[in-house]
Short mmCIF file of C-alpha atoms and ligand atoms in Angstrom, two decimals:
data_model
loop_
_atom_site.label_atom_id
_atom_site.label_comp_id
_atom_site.label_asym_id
_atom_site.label_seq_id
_atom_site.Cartn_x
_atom_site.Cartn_y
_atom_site.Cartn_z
CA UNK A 1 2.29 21.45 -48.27
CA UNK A 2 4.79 24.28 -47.56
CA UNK A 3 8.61 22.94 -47.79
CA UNK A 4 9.22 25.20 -44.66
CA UNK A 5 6.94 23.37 -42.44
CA UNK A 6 7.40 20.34 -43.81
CA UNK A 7 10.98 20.19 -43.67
CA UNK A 8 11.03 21.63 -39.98
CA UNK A 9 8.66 18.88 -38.65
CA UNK A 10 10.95 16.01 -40.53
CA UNK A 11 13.81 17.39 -38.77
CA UNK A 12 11.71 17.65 -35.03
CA UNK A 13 10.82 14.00 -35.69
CA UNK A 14 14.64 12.54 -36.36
CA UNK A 15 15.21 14.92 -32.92
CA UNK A 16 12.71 12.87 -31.24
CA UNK A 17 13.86 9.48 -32.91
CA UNK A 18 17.61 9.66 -32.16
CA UNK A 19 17.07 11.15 -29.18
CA UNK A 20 15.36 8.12 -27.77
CA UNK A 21 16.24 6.02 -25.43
CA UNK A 22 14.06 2.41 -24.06
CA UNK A 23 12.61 2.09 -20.67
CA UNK A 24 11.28 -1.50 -19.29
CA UNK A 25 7.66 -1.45 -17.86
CA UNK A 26 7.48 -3.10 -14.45
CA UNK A 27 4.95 -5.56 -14.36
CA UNK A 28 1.97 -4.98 -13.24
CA UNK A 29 -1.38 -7.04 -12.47
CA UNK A 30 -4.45 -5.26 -14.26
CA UNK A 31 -8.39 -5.46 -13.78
CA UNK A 32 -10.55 -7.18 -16.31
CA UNK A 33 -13.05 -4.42 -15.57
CA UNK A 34 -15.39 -6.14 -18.81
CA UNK A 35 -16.40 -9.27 -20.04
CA UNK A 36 -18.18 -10.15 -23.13
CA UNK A 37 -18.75 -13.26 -25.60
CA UNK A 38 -18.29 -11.09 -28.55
CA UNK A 39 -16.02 -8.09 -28.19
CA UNK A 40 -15.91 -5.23 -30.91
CA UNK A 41 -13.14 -3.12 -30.93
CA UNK A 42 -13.59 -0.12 -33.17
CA UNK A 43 -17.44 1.47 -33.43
CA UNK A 44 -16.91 2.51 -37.42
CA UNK A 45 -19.11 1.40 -40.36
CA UNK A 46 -17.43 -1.92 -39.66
CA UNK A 47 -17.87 -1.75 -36.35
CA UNK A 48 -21.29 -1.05 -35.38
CA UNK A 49 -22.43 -3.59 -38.39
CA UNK A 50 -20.92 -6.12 -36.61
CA UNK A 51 -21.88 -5.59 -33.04
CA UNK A 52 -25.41 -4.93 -34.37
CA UNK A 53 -25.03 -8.44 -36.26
CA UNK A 54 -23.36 -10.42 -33.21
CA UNK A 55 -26.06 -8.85 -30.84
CA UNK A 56 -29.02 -9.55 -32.56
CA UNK A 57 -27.93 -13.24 -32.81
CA UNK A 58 -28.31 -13.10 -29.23
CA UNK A 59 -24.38 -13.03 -28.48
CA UNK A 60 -23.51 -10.50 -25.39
CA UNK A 61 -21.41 -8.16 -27.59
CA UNK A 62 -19.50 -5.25 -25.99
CA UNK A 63 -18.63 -2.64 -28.99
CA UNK A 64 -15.01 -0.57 -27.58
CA UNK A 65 -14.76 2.90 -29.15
CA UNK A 66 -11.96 5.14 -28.35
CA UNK A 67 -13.85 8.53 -29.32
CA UNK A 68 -17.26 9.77 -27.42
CA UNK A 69 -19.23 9.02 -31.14
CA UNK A 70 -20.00 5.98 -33.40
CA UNK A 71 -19.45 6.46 -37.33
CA UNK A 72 -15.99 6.12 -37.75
CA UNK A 73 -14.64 8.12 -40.39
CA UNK A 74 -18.31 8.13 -41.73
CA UNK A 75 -19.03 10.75 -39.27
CA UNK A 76 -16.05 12.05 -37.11
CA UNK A 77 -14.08 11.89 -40.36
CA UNK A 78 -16.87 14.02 -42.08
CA UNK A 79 -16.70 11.47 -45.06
CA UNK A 80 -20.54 12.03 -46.41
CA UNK A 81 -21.32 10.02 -49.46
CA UNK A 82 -22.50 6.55 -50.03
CA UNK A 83 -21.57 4.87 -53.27
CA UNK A 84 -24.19 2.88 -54.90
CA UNK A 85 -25.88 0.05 -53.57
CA UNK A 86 -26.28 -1.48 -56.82
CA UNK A 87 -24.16 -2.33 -59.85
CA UNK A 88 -25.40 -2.12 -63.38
CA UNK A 89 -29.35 -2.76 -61.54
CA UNK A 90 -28.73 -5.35 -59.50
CA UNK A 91 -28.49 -5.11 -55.83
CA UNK A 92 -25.44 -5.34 -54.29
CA UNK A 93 -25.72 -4.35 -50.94
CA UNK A 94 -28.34 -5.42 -48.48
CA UNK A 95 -28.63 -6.30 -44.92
CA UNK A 96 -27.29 -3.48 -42.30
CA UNK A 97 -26.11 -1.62 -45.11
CA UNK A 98 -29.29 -1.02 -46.78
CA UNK A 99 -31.24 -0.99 -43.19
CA UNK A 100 -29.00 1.99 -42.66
CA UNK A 101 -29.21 4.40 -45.79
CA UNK A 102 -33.20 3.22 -45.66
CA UNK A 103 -33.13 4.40 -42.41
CA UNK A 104 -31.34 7.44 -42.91
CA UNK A 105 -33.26 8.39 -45.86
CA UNK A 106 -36.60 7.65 -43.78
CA UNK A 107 -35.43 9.90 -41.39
CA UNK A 108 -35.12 12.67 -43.94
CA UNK A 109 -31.25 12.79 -43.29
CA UNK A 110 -29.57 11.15 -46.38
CA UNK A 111 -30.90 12.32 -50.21
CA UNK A 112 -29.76 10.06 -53.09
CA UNK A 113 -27.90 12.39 -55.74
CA UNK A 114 -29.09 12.84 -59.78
CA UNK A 115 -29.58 9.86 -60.88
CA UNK A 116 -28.08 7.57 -59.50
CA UNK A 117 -28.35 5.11 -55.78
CA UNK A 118 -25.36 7.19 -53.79
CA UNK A 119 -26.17 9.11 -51.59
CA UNK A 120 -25.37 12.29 -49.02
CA UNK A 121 -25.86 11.79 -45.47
CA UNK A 122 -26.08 13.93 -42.64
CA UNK A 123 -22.72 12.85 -40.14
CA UNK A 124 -24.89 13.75 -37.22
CA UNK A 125 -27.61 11.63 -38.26
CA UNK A 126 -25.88 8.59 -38.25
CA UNK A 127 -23.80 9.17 -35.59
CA UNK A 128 -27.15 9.06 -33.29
CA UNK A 129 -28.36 6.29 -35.99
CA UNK A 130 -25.27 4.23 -34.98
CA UNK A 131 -25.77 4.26 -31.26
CA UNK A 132 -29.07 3.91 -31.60
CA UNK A 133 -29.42 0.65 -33.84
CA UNK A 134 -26.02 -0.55 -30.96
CA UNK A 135 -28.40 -0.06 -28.29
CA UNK A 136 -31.46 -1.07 -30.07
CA UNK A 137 -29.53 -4.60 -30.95
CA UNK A 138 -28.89 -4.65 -27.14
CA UNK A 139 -25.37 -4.83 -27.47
CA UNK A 140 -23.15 -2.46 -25.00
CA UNK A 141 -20.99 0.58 -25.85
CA UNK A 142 -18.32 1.15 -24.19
CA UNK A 143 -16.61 4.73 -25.42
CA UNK A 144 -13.46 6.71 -24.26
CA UNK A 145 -11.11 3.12 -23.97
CA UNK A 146 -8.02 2.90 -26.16
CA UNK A 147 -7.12 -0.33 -27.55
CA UNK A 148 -3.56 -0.41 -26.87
CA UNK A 149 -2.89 -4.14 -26.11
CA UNK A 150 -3.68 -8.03 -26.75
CA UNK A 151 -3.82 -10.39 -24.05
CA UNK A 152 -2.87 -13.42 -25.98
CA UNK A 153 -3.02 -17.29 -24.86
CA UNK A 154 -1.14 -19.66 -26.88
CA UNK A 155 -2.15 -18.93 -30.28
CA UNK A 156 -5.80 -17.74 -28.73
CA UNK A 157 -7.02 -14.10 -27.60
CA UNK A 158 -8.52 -13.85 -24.50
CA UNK A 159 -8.81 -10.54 -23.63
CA UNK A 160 -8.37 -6.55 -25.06
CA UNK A 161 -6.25 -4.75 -23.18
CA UNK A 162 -7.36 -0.76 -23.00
CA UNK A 163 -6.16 2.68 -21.50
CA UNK A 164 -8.49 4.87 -20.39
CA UNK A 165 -9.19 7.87 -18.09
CA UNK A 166 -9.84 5.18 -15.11
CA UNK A 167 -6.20 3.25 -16.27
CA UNK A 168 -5.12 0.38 -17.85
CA UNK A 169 -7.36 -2.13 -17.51
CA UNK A 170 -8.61 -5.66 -19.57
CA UNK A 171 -11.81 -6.76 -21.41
CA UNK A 172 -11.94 -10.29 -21.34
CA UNK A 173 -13.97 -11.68 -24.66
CA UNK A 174 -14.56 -15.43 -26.29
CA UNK A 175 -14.48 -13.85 -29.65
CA UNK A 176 -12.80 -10.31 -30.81
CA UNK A 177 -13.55 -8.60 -33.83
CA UNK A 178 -11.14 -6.29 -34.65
CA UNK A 179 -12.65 -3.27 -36.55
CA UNK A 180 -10.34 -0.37 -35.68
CA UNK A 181 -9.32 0.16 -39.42
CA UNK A 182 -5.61 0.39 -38.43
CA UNK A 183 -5.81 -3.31 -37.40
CA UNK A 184 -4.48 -2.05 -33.79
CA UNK A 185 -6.08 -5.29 -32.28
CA UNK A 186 -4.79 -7.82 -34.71
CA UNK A 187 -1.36 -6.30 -35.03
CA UNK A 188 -0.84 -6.58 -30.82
CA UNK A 189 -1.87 -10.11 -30.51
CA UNK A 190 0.47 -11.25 -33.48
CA UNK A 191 -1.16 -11.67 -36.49
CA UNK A 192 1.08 -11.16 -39.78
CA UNK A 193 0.10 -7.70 -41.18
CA UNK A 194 1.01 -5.42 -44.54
CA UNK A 195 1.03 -1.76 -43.85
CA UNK A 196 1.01 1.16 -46.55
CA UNK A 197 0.54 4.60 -47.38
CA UNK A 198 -1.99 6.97 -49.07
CA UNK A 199 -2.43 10.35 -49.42
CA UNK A 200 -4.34 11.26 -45.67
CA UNK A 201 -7.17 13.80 -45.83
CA UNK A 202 -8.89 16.52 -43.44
CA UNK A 203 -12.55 16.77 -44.88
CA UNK A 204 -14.46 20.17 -43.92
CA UNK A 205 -17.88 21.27 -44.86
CA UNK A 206 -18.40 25.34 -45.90
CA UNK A 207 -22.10 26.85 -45.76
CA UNK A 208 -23.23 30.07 -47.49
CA UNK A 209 -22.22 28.92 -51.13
CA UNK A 210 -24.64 30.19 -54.23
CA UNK A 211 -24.33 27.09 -55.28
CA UNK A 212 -26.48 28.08 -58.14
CA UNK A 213 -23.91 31.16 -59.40
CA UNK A 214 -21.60 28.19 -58.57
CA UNK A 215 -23.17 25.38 -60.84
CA UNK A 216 -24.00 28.28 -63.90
CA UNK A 217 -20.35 29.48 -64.19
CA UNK A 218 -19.14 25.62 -64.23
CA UNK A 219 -21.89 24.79 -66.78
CA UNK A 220 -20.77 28.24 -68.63
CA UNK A 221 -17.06 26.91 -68.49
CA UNK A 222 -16.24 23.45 -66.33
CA UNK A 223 -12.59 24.07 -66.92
CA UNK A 224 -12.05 27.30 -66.12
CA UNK A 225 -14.28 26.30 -62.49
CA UNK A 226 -12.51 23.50 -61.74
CA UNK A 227 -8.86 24.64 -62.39
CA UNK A 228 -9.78 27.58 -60.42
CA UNK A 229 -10.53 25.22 -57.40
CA UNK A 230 -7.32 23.22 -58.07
CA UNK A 231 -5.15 26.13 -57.92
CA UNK A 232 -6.97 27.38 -54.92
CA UNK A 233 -5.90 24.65 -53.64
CA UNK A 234 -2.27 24.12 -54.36
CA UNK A 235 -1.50 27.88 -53.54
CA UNK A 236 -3.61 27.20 -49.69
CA UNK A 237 -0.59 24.19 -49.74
CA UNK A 238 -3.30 21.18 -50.38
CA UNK A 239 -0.73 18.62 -52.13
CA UNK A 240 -3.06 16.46 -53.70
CA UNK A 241 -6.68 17.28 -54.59
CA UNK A 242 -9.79 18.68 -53.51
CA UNK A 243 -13.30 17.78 -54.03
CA UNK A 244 -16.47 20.22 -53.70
CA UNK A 245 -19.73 18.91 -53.14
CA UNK A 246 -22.92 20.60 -52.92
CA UNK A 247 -24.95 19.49 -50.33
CA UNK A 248 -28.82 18.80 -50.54
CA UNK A 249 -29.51 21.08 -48.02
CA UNK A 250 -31.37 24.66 -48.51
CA UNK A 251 -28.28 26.56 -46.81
CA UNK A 252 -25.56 26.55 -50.04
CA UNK A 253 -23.86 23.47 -47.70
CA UNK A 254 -20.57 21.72 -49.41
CA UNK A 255 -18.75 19.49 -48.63
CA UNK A 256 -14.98 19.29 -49.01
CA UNK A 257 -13.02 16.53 -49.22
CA UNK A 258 -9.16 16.42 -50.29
CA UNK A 259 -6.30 14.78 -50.00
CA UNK A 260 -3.95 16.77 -48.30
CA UNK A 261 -0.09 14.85 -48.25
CA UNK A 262 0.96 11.71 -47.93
CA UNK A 263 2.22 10.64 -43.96
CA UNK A 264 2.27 7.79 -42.22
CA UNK A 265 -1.51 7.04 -40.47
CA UNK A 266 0.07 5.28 -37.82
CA UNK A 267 2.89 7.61 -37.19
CA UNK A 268 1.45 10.43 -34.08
CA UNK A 269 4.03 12.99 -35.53
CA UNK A 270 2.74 12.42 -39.06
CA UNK A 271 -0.87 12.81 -38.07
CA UNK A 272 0.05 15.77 -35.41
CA UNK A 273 1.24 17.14 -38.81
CA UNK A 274 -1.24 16.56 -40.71
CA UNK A 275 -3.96 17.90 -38.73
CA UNK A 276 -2.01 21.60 -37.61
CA UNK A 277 -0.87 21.82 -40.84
CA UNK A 278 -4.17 20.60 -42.46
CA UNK A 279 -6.38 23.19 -40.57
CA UNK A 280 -4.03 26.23 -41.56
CA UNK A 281 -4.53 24.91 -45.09
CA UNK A 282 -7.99 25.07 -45.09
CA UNK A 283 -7.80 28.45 -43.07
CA UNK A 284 -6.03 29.50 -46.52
CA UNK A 285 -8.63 27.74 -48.95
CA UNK A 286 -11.28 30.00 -47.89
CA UNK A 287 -9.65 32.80 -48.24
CA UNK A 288 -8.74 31.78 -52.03
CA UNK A 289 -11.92 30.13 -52.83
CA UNK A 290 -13.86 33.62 -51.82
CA UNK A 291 -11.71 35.29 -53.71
CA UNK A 292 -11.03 33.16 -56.89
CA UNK A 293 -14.44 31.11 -57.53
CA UNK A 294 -18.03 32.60 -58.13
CA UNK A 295 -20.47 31.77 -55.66
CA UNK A 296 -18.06 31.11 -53.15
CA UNK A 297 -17.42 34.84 -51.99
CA UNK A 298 -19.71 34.41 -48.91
CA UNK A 299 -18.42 30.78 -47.66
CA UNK A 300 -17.92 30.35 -44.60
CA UNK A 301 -15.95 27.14 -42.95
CA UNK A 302 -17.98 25.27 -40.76
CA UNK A 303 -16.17 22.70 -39.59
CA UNK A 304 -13.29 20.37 -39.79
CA UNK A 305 -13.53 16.54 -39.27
CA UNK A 306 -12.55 15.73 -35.71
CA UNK A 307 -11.02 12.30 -36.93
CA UNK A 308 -8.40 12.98 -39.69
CA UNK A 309 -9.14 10.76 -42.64
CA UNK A 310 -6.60 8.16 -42.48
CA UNK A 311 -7.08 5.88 -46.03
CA UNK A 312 -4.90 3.18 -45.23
CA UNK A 313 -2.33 2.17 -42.79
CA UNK A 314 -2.45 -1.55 -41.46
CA UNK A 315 -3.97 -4.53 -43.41
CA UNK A 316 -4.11 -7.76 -42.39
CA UNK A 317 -2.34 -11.05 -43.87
CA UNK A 318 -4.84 -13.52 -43.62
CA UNK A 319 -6.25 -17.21 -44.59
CA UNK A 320 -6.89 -15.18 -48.05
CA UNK A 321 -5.51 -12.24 -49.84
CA UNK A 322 -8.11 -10.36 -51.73
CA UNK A 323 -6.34 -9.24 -54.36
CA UNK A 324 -6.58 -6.80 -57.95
CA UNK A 325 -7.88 -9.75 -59.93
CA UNK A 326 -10.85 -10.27 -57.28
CA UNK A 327 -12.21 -6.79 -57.43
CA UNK A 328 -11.09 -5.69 -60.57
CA UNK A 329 -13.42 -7.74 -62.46
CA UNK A 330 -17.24 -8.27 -63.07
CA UNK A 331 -19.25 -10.68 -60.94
CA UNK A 332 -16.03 -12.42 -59.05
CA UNK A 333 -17.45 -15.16 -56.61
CA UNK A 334 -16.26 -17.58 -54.09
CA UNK A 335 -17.59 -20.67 -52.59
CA UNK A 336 -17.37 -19.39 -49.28
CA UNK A 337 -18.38 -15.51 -49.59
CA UNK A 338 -20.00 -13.35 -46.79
CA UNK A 339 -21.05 -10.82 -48.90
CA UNK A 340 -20.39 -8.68 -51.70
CA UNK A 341 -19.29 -5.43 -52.36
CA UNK A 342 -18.62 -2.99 -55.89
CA UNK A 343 -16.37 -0.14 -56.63
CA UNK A 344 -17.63 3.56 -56.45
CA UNK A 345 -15.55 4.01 -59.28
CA UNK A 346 -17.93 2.11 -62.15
CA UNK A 347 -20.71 0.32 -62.04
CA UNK A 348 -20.17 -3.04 -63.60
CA UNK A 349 -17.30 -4.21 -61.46
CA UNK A 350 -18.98 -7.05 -58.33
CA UNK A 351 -17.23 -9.41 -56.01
CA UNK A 352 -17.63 -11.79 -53.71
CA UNK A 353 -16.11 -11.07 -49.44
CA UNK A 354 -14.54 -14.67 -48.92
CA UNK A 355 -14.78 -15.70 -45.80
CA UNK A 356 -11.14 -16.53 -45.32
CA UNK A 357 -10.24 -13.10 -45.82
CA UNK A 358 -11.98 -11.71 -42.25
CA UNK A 359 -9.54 -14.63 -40.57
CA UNK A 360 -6.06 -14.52 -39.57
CA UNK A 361 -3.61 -17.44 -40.27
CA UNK A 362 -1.56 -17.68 -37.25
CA UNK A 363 -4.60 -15.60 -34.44
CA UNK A 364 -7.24 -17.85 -32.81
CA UNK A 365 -10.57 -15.96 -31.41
CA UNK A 366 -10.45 -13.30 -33.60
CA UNK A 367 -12.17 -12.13 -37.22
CA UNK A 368 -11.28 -8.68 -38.75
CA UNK A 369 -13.62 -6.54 -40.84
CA UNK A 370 -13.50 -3.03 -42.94
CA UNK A 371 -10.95 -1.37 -44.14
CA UNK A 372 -7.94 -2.84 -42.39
CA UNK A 373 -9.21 -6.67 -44.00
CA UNK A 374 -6.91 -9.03 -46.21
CA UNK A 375 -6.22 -7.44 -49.00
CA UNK A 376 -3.31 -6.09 -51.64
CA UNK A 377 -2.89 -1.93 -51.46
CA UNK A 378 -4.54 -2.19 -54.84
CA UNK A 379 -7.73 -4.05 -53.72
CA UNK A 380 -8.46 -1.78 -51.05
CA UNK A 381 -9.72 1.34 -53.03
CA UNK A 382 -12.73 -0.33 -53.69
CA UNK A 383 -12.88 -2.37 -50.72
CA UNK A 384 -12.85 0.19 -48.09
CA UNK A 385 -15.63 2.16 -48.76
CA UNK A 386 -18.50 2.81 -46.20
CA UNK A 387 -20.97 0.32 -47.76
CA UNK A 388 -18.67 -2.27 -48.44
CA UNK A 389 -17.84 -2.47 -44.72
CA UNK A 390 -20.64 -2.39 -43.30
CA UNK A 391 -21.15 -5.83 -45.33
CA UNK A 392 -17.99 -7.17 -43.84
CA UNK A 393 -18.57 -5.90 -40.45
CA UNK A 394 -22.04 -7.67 -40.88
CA UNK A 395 -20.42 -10.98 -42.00
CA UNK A 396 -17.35 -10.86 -39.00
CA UNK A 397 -20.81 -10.36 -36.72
CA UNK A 398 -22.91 -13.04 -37.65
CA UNK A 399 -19.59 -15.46 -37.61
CA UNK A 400 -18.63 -14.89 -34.54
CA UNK A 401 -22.47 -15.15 -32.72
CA UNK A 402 -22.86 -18.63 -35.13
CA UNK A 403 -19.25 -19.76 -33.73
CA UNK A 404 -20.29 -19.28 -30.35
CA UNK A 405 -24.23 -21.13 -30.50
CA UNK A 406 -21.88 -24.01 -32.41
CA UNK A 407 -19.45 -24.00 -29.91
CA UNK A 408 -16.37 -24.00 -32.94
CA UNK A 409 -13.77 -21.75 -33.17
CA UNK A 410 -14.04 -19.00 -35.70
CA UNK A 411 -12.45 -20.09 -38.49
CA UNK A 412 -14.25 -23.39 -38.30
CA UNK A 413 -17.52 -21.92 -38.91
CA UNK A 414 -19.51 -23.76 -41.17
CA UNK A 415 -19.62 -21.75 -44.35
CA UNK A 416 -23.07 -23.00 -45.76
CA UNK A 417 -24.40 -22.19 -42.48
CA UNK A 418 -23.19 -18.97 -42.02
CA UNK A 419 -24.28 -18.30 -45.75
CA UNK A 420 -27.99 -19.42 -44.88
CA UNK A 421 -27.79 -16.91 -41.74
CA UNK A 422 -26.82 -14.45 -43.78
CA UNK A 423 -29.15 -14.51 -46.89
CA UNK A 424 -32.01 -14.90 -43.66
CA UNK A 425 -30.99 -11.52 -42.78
CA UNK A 426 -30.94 -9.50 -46.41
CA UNK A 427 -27.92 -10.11 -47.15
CA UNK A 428 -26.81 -10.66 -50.37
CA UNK A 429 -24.98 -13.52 -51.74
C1 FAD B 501 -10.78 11.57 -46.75
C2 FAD B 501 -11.57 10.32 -47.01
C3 FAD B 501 -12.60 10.32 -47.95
C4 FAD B 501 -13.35 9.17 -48.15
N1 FAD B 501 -14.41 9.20 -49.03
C5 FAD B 501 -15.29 8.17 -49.05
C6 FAD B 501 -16.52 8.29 -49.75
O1 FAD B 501 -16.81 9.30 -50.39
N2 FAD B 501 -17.40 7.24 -49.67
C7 FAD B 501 -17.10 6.09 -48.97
O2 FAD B 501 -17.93 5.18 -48.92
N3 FAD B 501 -15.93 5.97 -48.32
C8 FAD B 501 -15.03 6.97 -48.33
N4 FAD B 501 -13.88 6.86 -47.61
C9 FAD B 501 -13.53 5.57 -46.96
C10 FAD B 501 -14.34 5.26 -45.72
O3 FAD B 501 -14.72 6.42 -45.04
C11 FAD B 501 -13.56 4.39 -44.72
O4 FAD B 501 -12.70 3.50 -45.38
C12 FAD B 501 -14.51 3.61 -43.85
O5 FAD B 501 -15.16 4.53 -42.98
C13 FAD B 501 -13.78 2.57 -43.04
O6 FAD B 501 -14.66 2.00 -42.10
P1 FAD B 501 -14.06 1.15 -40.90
O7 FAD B 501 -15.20 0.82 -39.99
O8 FAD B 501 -13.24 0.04 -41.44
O9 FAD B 501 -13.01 2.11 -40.17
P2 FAD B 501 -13.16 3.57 -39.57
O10 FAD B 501 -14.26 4.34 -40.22
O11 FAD B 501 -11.79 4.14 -39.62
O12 FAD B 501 -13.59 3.28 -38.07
C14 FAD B 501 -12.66 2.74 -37.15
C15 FAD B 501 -13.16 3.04 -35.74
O13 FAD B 501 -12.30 2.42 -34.80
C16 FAD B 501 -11.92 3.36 -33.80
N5 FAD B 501 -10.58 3.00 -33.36
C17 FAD B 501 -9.44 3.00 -34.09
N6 FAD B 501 -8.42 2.58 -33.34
C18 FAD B 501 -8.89 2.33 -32.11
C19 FAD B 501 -8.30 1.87 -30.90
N7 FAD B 501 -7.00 1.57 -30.82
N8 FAD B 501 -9.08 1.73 -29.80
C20 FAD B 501 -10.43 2.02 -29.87
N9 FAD B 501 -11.04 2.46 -31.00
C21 FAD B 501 -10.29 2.60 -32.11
C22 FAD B 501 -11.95 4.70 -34.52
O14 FAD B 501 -12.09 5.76 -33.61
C23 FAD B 501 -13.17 4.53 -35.43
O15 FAD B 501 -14.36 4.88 -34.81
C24 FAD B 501 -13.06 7.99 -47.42
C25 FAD B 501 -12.02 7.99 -46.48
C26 FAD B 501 -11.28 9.13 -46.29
C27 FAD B 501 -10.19 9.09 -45.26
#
């Protein structure tokens, strides 16, 4: 990114910081306008697995979504590819997951790519999927209510607090599953947290590529195409890099996903700048990527994700640490795993989703699932991909509807139980 800009909004934000002073809130006595035995907060690939999972158990599940859309970053964020389901042939991925892409790919909007299981998806597709296997499920949706607070009894939570067009008001739950990715819900009510930075990306899709004059001069000279995309990139101000996919779709689609600079995901000034500045970069892209690489003289920008593409921010510290050695490694199990998940990098990397690692240590009432799980920084780059949490989000669901017929808390679920409910439902173990 330019220094200029940079260096001006650095300067605006110390302004702001030292600039600050603290104001007390007066009390005030709120409506619990919502109640729910199983309370979702965040409708992402997490999300939605695990209201669908809670729900169909027969647990009244109320899914809270800040945005008007389901998906996540899997459709607002304009993040379009599915890694493979399998690893080295074997399955890896089942259950919602696999109900999903099958879905999808029924539906004519998701086409597996070459060879191999992953596979493109159409972010409108699954947006409607999403709601529609919500509803379908019969759990409720509640959109347009920010998570902004934890109503927290003794170690126990007992309700969400939101903000919302109609106000402030509370969504009272007997088990929360926090899904938000930036661990909003955990972090409020207490729970011990790690929080760190990647680079945060815009993702944008162009139409009107040849993608055949595209493909020939790569396959005349790879190099020569993809330094010319690189440098597009760095002189449009892109600090990290940029990916071009060609979409199966008749209408020279690609998709374009980057990594534009590295901010803070939890930081509004950071992601203010992120998004202004990431727009005018892309504004600039097309301008060198018509002019610099062949096929791409017609291209035309059609949009840019509506939810910037935050990597990583918050992740929770909980009753295990997933860490390097567990997903680093071929075939790493546990005795009390949910579910299992591989790394888009290479095939013949598999591990286990313990249990212990969807519950806090110090948080009653509450599971967390997707990318804001327990985990090391390093452990996350596999972890965090679309398929993976739908798995957790899947496992987090099932828990909390098998805590509730029990009548146990959460993290007293019976493992072998919740193992047998899962395998029932396709997933596997
Ligand atoms: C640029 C980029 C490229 C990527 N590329 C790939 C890829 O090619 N393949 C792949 O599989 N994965 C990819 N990923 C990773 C993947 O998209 C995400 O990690 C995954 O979507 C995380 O799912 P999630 O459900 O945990 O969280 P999210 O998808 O982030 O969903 C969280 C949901 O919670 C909502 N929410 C958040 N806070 C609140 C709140 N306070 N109140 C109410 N609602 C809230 C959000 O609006 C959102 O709907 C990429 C990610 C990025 C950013």
């Amino acid at each position: 990114m330019a220094a200029g800009p940079a260096r001006r909004l650095a300067e605006r934000t110390h302004a702001m910081r030292t600039s600050a002073t603290t104001l007390t809130e007066p009390t005030r006595e709120i409506p619990i306008r919502h109640t729910a035995d199983v309370v979702v907060c965040g409708g992402g690939p997490a999300g939605v697995a695990a209201a669908v999972a809670a729900a169909r158990r027969g647990a009244d599940t109320l899914l809270l979504e800040r945005y008007g859309c389901l998906g996540g970053l899997a459709t607002g964020g304009l993040v379009l590819v599915l890694p493979s389901f399998e690893d080295s042939g074997r399955p890896i991925i089942g259950g919602i997951g696999l109900e999903t892409r099958t879905r999808l790919v029924e539906a004519g909007a998701s086409v597996c790519r070459g060879g191999a299981d992953a596979a493109f998806f159409d972010p409108e597709a699954l947006k409607w999927l999403s709601q529609h296997m919500v509803r379908e499920s019969g759990a409720r949706i509640l959109h347009h209510v920010w998570i902004a607070s934890a109503h927290v009894e003794g170690q126990r939570v007992r309700a969400a607090i939101v903000e919302s067009k109609a106000g402030r008001f509370a969504v009272a739950g007997r088990v929360f599953i926090d899904c938000t990715g930036d661990g909003d819900l955990f972090a409020a009510a207490g729970a011990s947290f790690e929080a760190s930075t990647q680079q945060i990306g815009l993702p944008f899709r162009l139409c009107h590529v040849d993608v055949a004059r595209w493909k020939q001069a790569a396959a005349d000279d790879r190099a020569a195409v993809g330094e010319a995309i690189q440098a597009a990139a760095r002189r449009a101000g892109f600090e990290g890099w940029l990916g071009l996919e060609a979409m199966p779709t008749p209408d020279g689609l690609v998709w374009c996903n980057n990594m534009l600079c590295d901010r803070d995901g939890l930081s509004p000034e950071d992601l203010s700048y992120v998004e202004t500045a990431g727009r005018d970069a892309i504004r600039r892209i097309v301008t060198e990527l018509r002019a610099t690489v062949p096929g791409f003289e017609r291209a035309w920008l059609v949009d840019t994700a509506s939810q910037v593409g935050v990597r990583r921010s918050r992740r929770l510290i909980g009753e295990y640490v997933m860490g390097d050695e567990d997903t680093a490694q071929f075939d790493r199990r546990f005795d009390d795993a949910v579910g299992r998940g591989n790394d888009f990098r290479q095939q013949g990397i598999a591990f286990d989703f313990p249990y212990r690692a969807l519950v806090p240590r110090e948080v009653d009432g509450l599971l967390v699932a997707g990318r804001c799980v327990s985990c090391s920084h390093e452990a996350l780059e596999p972890i965090r991909e679309i398929h993976n949490c739908w798995v957790m989000g899947e496992a987090a669901g099932t828990a909390a509807a098998l805590s509730l017929r029990l009548g146990c808390p959460v993290r007293d679920v019976p493992i072998a139980s919740l193992q047998a409910d899962l395998r029932g439902a396709g997933v596997v173990l």
